[in-house]
GROMACS .gro file of C-alpha atoms in nm:
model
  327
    1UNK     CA    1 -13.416  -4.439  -2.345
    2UNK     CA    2 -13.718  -4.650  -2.177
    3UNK     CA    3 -13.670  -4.736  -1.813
    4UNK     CA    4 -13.832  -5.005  -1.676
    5UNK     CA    5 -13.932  -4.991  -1.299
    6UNK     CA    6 -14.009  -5.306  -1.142
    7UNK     CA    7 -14.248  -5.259  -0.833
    8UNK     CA    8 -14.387  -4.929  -0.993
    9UNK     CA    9 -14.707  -4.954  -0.873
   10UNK     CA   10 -14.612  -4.980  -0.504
   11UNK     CA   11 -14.566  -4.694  -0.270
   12UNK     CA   12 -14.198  -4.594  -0.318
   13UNK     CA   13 -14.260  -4.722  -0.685
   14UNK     CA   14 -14.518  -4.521  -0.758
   15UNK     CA   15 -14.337  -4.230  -0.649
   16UNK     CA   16 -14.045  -4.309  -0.853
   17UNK     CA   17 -14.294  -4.360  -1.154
   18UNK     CA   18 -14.416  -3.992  -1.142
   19UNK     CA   19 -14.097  -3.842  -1.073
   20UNK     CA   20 -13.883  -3.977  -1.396
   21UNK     CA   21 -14.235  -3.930  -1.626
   22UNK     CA   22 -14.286  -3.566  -1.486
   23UNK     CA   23 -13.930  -3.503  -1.569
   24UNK     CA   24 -13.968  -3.656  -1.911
   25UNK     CA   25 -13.789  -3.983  -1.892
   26UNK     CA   26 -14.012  -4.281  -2.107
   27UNK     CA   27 -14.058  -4.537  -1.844
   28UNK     CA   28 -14.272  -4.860  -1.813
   29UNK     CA   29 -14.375  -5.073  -1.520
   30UNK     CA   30 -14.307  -5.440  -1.402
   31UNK     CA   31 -14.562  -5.562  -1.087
   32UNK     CA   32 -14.735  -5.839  -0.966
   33UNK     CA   33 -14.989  -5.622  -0.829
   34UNK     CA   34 -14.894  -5.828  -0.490
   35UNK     CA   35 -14.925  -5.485  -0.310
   36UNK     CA   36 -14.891  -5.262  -0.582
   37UNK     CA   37 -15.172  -5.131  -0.720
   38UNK     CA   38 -15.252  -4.998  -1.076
   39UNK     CA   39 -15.437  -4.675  -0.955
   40UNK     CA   40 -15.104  -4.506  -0.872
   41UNK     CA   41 -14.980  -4.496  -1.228
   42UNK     CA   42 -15.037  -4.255  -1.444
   43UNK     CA   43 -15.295  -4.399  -1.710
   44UNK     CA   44 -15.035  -4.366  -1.967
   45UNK     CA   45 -14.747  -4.537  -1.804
   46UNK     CA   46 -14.766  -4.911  -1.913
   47UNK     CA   47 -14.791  -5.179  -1.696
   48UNK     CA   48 -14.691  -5.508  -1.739
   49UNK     CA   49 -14.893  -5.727  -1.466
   50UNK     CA   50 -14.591  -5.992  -1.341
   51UNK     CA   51 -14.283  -6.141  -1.166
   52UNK     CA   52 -13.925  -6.089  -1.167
   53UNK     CA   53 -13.930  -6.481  -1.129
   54UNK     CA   54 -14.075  -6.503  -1.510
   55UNK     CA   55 -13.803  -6.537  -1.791
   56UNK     CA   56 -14.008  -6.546  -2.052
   57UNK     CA   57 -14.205  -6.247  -1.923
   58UNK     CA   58 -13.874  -6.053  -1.894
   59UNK     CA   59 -13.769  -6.149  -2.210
   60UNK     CA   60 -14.043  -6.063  -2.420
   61UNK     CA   61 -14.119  -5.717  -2.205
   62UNK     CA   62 -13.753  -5.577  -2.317
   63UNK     CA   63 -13.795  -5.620  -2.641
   64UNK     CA   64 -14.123  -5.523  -2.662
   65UNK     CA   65 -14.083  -5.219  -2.515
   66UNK     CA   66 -13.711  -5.135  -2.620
   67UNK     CA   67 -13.597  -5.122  -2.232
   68UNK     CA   68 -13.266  -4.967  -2.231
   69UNK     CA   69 -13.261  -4.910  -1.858
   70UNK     CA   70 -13.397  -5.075  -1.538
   71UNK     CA   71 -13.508  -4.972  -1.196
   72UNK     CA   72 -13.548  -5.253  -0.976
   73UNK     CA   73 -13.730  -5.143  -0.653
   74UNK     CA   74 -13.958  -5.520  -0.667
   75UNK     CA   75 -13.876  -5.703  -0.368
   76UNK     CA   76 -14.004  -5.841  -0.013
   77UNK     CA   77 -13.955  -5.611   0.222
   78UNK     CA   78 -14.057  -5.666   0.615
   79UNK     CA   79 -13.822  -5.719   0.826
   80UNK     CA   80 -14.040  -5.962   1.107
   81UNK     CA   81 -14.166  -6.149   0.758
   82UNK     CA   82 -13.850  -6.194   0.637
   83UNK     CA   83 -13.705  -6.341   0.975
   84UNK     CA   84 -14.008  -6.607   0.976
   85UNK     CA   85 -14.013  -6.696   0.617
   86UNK     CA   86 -13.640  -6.681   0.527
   87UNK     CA   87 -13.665  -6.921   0.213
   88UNK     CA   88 -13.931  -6.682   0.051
   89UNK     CA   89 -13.759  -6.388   0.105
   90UNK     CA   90 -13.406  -6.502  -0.063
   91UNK     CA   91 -13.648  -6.665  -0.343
   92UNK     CA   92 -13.820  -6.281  -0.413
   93UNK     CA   93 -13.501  -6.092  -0.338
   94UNK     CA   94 -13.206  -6.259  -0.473
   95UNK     CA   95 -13.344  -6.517  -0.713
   96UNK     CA   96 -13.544  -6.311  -0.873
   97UNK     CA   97 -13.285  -6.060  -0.849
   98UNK     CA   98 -13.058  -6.317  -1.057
   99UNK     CA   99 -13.345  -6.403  -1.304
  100UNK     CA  100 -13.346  -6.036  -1.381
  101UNK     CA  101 -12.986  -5.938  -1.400
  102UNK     CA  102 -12.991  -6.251  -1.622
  103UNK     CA  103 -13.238  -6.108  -1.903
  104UNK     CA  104 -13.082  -5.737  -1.852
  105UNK     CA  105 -12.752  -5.854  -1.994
  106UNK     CA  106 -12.920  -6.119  -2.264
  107UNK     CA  107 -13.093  -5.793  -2.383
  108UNK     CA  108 -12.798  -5.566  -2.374
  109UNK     CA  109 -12.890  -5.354  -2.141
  110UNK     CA  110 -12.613  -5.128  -2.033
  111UNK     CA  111 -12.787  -4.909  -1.692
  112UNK     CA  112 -12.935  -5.086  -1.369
  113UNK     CA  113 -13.051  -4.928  -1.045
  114UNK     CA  114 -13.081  -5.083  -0.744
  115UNK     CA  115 -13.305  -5.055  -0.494
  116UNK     CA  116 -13.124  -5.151  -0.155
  117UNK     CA  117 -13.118  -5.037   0.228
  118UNK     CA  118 -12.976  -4.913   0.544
  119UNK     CA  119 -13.110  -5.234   0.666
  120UNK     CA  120 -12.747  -5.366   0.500
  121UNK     CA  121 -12.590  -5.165   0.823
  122UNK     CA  122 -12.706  -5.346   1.086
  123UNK     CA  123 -12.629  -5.194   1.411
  124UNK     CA  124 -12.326  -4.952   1.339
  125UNK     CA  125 -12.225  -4.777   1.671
  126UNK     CA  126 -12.134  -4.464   1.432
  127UNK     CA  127 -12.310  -4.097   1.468
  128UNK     CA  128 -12.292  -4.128   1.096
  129UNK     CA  129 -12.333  -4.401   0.885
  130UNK     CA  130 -12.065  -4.359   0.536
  131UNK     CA  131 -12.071  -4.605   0.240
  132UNK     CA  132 -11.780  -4.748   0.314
  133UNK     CA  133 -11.908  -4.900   0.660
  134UNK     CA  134 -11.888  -5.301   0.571
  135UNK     CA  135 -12.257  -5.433   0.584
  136UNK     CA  136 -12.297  -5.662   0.899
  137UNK     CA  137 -12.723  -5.745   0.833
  138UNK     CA  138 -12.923  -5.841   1.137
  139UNK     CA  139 -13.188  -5.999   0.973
  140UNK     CA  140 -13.275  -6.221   0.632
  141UNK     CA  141 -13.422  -5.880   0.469
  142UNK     CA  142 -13.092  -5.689   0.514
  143UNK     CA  143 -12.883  -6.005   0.376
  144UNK     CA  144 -13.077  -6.008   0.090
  145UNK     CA  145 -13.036  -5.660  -0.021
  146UNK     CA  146 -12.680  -5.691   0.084
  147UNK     CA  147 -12.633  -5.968  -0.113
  148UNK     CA  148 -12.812  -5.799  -0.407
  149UNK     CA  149 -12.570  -5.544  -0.433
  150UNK     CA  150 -12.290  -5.780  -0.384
  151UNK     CA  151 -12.458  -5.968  -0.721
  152UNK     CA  152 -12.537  -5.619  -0.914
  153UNK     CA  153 -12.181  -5.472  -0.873
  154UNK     CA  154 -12.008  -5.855  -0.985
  155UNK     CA  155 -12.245  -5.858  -1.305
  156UNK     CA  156 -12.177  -5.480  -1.347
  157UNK     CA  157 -11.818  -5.530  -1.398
  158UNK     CA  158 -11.836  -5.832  -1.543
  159UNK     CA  159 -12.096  -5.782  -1.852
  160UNK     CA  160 -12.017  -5.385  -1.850
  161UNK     CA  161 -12.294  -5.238  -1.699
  162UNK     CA  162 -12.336  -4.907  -1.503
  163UNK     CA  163 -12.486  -4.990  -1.161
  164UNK     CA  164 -12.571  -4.810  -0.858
  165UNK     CA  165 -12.681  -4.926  -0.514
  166UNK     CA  166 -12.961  -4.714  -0.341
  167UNK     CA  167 -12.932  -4.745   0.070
  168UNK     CA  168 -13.249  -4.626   0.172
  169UNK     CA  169 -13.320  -4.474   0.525
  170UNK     CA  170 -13.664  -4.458   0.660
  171UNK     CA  171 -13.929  -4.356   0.401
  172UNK     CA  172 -14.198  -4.184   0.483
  173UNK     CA  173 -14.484  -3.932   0.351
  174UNK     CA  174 -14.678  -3.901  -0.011
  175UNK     CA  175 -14.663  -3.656  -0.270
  176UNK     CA  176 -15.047  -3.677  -0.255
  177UNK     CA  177 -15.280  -3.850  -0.033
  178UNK     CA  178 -15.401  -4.134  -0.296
  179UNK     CA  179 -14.999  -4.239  -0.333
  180UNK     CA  180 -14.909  -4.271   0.073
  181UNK     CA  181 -14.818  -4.596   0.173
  182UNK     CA  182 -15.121  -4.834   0.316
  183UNK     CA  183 -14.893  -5.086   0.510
  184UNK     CA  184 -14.848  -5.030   0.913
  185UNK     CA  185 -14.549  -5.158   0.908
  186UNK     CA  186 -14.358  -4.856   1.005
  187UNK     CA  187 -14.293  -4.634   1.290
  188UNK     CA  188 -14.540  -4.364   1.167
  189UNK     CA  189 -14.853  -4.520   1.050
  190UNK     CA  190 -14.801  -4.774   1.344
  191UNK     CA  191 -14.857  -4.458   1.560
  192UNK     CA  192 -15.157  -4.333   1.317
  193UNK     CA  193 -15.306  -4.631   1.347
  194UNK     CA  194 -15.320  -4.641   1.743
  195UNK     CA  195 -15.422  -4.277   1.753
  196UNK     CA  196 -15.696  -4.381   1.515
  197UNK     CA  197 -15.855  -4.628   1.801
  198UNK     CA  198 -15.791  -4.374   2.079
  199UNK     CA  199 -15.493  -4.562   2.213
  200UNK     CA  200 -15.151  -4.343   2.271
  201UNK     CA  201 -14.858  -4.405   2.000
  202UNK     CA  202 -14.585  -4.662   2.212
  203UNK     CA  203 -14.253  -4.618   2.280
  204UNK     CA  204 -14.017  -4.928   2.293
  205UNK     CA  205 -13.725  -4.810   2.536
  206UNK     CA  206 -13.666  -4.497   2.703
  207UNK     CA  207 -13.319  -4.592   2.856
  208UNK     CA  208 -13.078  -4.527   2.526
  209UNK     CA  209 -12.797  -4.378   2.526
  210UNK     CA  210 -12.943  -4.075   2.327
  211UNK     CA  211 -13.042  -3.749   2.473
  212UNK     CA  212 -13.397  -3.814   2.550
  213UNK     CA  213 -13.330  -4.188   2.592
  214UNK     CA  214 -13.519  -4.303   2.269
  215UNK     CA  215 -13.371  -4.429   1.941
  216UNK     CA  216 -13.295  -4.153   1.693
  217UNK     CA  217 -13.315  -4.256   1.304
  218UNK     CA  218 -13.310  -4.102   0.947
  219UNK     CA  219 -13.604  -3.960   0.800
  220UNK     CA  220 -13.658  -3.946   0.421
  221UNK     CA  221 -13.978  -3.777   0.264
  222UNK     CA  222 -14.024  -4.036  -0.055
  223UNK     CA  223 -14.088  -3.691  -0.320
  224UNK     CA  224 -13.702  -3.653  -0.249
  225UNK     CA  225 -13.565  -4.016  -0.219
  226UNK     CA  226 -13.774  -4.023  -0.609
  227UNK     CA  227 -13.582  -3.734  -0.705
  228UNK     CA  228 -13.254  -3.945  -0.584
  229UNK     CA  229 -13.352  -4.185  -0.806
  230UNK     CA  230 -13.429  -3.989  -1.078
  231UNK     CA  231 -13.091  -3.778  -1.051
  232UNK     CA  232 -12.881  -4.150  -1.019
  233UNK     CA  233 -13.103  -4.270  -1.338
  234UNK     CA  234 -12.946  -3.953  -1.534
  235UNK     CA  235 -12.623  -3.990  -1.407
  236UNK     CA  236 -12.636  -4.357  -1.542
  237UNK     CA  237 -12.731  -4.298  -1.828
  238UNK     CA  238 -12.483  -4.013  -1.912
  239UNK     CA  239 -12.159  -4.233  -1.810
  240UNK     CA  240 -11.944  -4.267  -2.128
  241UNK     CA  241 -11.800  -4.570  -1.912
  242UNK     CA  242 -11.977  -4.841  -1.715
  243UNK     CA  243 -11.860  -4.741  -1.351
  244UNK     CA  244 -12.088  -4.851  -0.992
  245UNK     CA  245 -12.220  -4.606  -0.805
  246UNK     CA  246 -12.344  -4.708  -0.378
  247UNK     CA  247 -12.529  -4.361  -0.187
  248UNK     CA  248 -12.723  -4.365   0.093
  249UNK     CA  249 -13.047  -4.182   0.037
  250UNK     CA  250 -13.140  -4.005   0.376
  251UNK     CA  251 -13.089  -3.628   0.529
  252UNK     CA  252 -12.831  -3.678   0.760
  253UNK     CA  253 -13.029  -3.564   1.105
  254UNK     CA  254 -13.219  -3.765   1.315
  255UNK     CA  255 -13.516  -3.742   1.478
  256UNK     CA  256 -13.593  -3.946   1.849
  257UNK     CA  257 -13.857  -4.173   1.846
  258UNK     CA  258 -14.015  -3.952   2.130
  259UNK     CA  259 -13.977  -3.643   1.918
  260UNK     CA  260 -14.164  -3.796   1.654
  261UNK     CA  261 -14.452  -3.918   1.869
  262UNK     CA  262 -14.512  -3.556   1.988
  263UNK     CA  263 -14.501  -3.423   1.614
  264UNK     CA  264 -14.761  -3.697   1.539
  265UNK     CA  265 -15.006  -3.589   1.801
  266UNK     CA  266 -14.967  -3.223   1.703
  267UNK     CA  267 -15.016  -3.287   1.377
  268UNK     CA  268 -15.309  -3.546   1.402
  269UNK     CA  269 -15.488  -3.329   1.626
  270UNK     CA  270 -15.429  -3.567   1.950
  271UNK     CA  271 -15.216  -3.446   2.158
  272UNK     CA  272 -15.336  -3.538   2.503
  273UNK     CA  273 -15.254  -3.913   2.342
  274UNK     CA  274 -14.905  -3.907   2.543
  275UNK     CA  275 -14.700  -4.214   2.421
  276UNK     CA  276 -14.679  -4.528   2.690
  277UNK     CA  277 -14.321  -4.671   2.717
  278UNK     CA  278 -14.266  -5.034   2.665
  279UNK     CA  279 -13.984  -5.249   2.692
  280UNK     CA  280 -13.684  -5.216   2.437
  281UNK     CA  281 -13.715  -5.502   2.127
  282UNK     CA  282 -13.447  -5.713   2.079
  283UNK     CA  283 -13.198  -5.581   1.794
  284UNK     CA  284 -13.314  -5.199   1.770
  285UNK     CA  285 -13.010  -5.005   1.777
  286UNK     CA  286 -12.955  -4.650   1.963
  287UNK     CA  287 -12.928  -4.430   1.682
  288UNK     CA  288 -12.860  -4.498   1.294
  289UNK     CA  289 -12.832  -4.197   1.084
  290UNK     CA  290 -12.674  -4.183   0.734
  291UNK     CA  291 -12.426  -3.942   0.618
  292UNK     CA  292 -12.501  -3.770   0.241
  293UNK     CA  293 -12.171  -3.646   0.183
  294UNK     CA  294 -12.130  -3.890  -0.095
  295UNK     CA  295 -12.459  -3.824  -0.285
  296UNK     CA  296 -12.404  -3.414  -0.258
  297UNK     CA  297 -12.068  -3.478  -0.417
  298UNK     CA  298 -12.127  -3.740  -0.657
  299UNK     CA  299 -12.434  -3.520  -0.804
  300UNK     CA  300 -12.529  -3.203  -0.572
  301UNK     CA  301 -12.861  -3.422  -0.464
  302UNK     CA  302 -12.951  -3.295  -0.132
  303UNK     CA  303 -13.321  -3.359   0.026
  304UNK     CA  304 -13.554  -3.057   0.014
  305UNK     CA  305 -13.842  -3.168   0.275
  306UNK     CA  306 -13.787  -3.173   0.673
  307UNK     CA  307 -13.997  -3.456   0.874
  308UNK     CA  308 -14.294  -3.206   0.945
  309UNK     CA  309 -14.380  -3.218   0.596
  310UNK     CA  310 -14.340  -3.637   0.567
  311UNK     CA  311 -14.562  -3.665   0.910
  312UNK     CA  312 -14.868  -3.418   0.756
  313UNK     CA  313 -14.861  -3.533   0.419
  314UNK     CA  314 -14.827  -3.902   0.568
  315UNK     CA  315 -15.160  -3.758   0.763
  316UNK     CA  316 -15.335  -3.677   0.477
  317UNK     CA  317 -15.288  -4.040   0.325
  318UNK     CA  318 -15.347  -4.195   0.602
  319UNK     CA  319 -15.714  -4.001   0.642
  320UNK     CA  320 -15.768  -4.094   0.301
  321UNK     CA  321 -15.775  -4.427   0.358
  322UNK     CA  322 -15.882  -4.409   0.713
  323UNK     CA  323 -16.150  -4.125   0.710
  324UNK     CA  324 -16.275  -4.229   1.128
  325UNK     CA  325 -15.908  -4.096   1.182
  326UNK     CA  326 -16.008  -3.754   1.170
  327UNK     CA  327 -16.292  -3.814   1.440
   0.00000   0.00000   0.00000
C-alpha cells in the first residue's frame, strides 16, 4: 500500500513523512514547495513538486506511483491570512480539496485522511472539547476545514471510502532541530522570536476567567500527533468496511498562556524577560482543551511527550535557524 501525503515537505508534513517511512509504510509526497521544503524528506521518499489544484498532475501521480492511500495535510493555514484573503483560502482548502477527492475516487482509491482542526470549534465554553461538539468556526480557516470534513465524510459514504477527520490542537516542537517549524505564527516561536531581540514574550489578557487569568489551550508535541496519524493510517487501511472515523489529536491538559511564557524563559535561558500584558484580541477564547477519550478508545493512541519537551526541542529548532538566539 503507497500513501501519498500531500504537504509532506512542510513542518507537520514532514513529520508525518518520517513517522509512516520509519514504521515501514511506502509513502510518496505531493508539495508545491510553497513553504515546504525538500530538505525535510528523506532522500528516498519521492516528491512530486505540485498542486492539489492540478488534475492532470493528480491523475498521472496515482497511477504512476500505485497510490492506494492518501494523506491530505496541503492546505492554507493562518488564521489572520485567511480572514483577509477569504477567496484564496476556500480556493486552497476546499477546491482543491474537491479536485482531490475527485481523482481519489476516479483512481479507486479506497483510504483518505484528513487533515483538519480545533479551529472547527470555535469558542466552546466547555472544560473539554468532545467530537460530538457541532463546529461553530470563527474565522474563514476554521470554515474551510469544517467544510472539508463535511465534503470528505459525504464522498466517503457515497463512493465507499474509509475516511477520518484529524482535529488538531496546537502543534508544537520537532523531532530534530532541522524539521521545527520556521513560521512565527504561533504562540511559541512568537515568544522566541521576541526573546531573540531582547524584548519580553507578551501576554494578550490577564483578566480570564482561568486561574491565573490567561487563556489555557492544548498542547501537542508533533512526534506524537505523527504517530496519530500513523496509527489512524493503519486503522484505515485494516477496515474490512469503509466506515469514518473524526478524533481530536491533543493531550487533554492545558497549559496558561502565562505558564508557558515562564517555561520559555527557563528554557531559553532568559528569564529576567518577564512577559508585558497587553490588551485581550478580539475572538480568543478563555480556555479550549480537547478531550482524547475517543482516540484512546478507538485505537489506545495516547500522547507520550509533556510541553517541556515541545518548548526545548522547539528551542533547539528555533537556534538552528536563529543561531543570535542563543546570545
Amino acid at each position: 500500500m503507497t500513501w501519498l501525503i500531500t504537504g509532506g515537505a512542510g513542518y507537520i508534513g514532514s513529520h508525518v513523512v518520517r513517522a509512516m517511512a520509519e514504521a515501514g509504510e511506502p509513502v510518496a509526497v505531493l508539495d508545491d514547495l510553497s513553504s515546504g521544503v525538500r530538505d525535510r524528506l528523506p532522500a528516498e521518499v519521492p516528491l512530486v513538486h505540485g498542486s492539489t489544484l492540478d488534475r492532470e498532475l493528480l491523475d498521472t501521480t496515482f497511477a504512476e506511483l500505485e497510490v492506494t492511500g492518501v494523506v491530505h495535510l496541503a492546505a492554507k493555514k493562518q488564521v489572520g491570512e485567511s480572514v483577509e484573503q477569504p477567496l484564496r483560502y476556500y480556493r486552497e482548502n476546499v477546491h482543491g480539496l474537491t479536485e482531490l477527492l475527485e481523482a481519489v475516487v476516479a483512481a479507486g482509491i479506497r483510504n483518505f485522511l484528513f487533515s483538519s482542526s480545533a479551529a472547527v470549534y470555535g469558542m466552546p465554553d466547555v472544560e473539554l472539547v468532545t467530537e460530538d461538539l457541532p463546529g461553530a468556526p470563527m474565522n474563514p480557516y476554521g470554515e474551510t476545514k469544517l467544510a472539508g470534513e463535511w465534503l470528505v465524510r459525504a464522498v466517503g459514504q457515497a463512493h465507499a471510502l474509509s475516511t477520518a477527520c484529524l482535529r488538531y490542537f496546537n502543534v508544537a516542537g520537532a523531532t530534530r532541530p532541522e524539521l521545527a517549524d520556521t513560521g512565527v505564527f504561533n504562540i511559541i516561536p512568537m515568544m522566541f522570536e521576541r526573546i531573540t531581540h531582547g524584548e519580553a514574550p507578551r501576554i494578550f489578557g490577564d483578566d480570564y476567567a482561568t486561574p491565573d487569568g490567561t487563556c489555557i489551550r492544548d498542547y501537542i508535541h508533533v512526534e506524537d500527533l505523527a504517530s496519530a496519524h500513523l496509527a489512524v493510517a493503519r486503522r484505515l487501511s485494516a477496515q474490512p468496511e469503509p466506515g469514518d472515523l473524526t478524533v481530536n489529536i491533543g493531550t487533554g491538559q492545558g497549559v496558561s498562556v502565562r505558564e508557558m511564557a515562564d517555561l520559555i524563559g527557563e528554557i531559553s535561558g532568559h528569564p529576567e524577560l518577564s512577559p508585558v500584558v497587553e490588551p485581550r484580541r478580539a475572538g480568543d477564547p478563555a480556555r479550549v482543551v480537547g478531550s482524547t477519550e475517543l482516540i484512546a478508545k478507538e485505537l489506545g493512541w495516547s500522547a507520550r511527550h509533556g510541553v517541556r519537551a515541545m518548548v526545548e526541542s522547539a528551542w533547539e529548532g528555533w537556534c538552528l535557524h536563529h543561531p543570535e538566539a542563543r546570545g
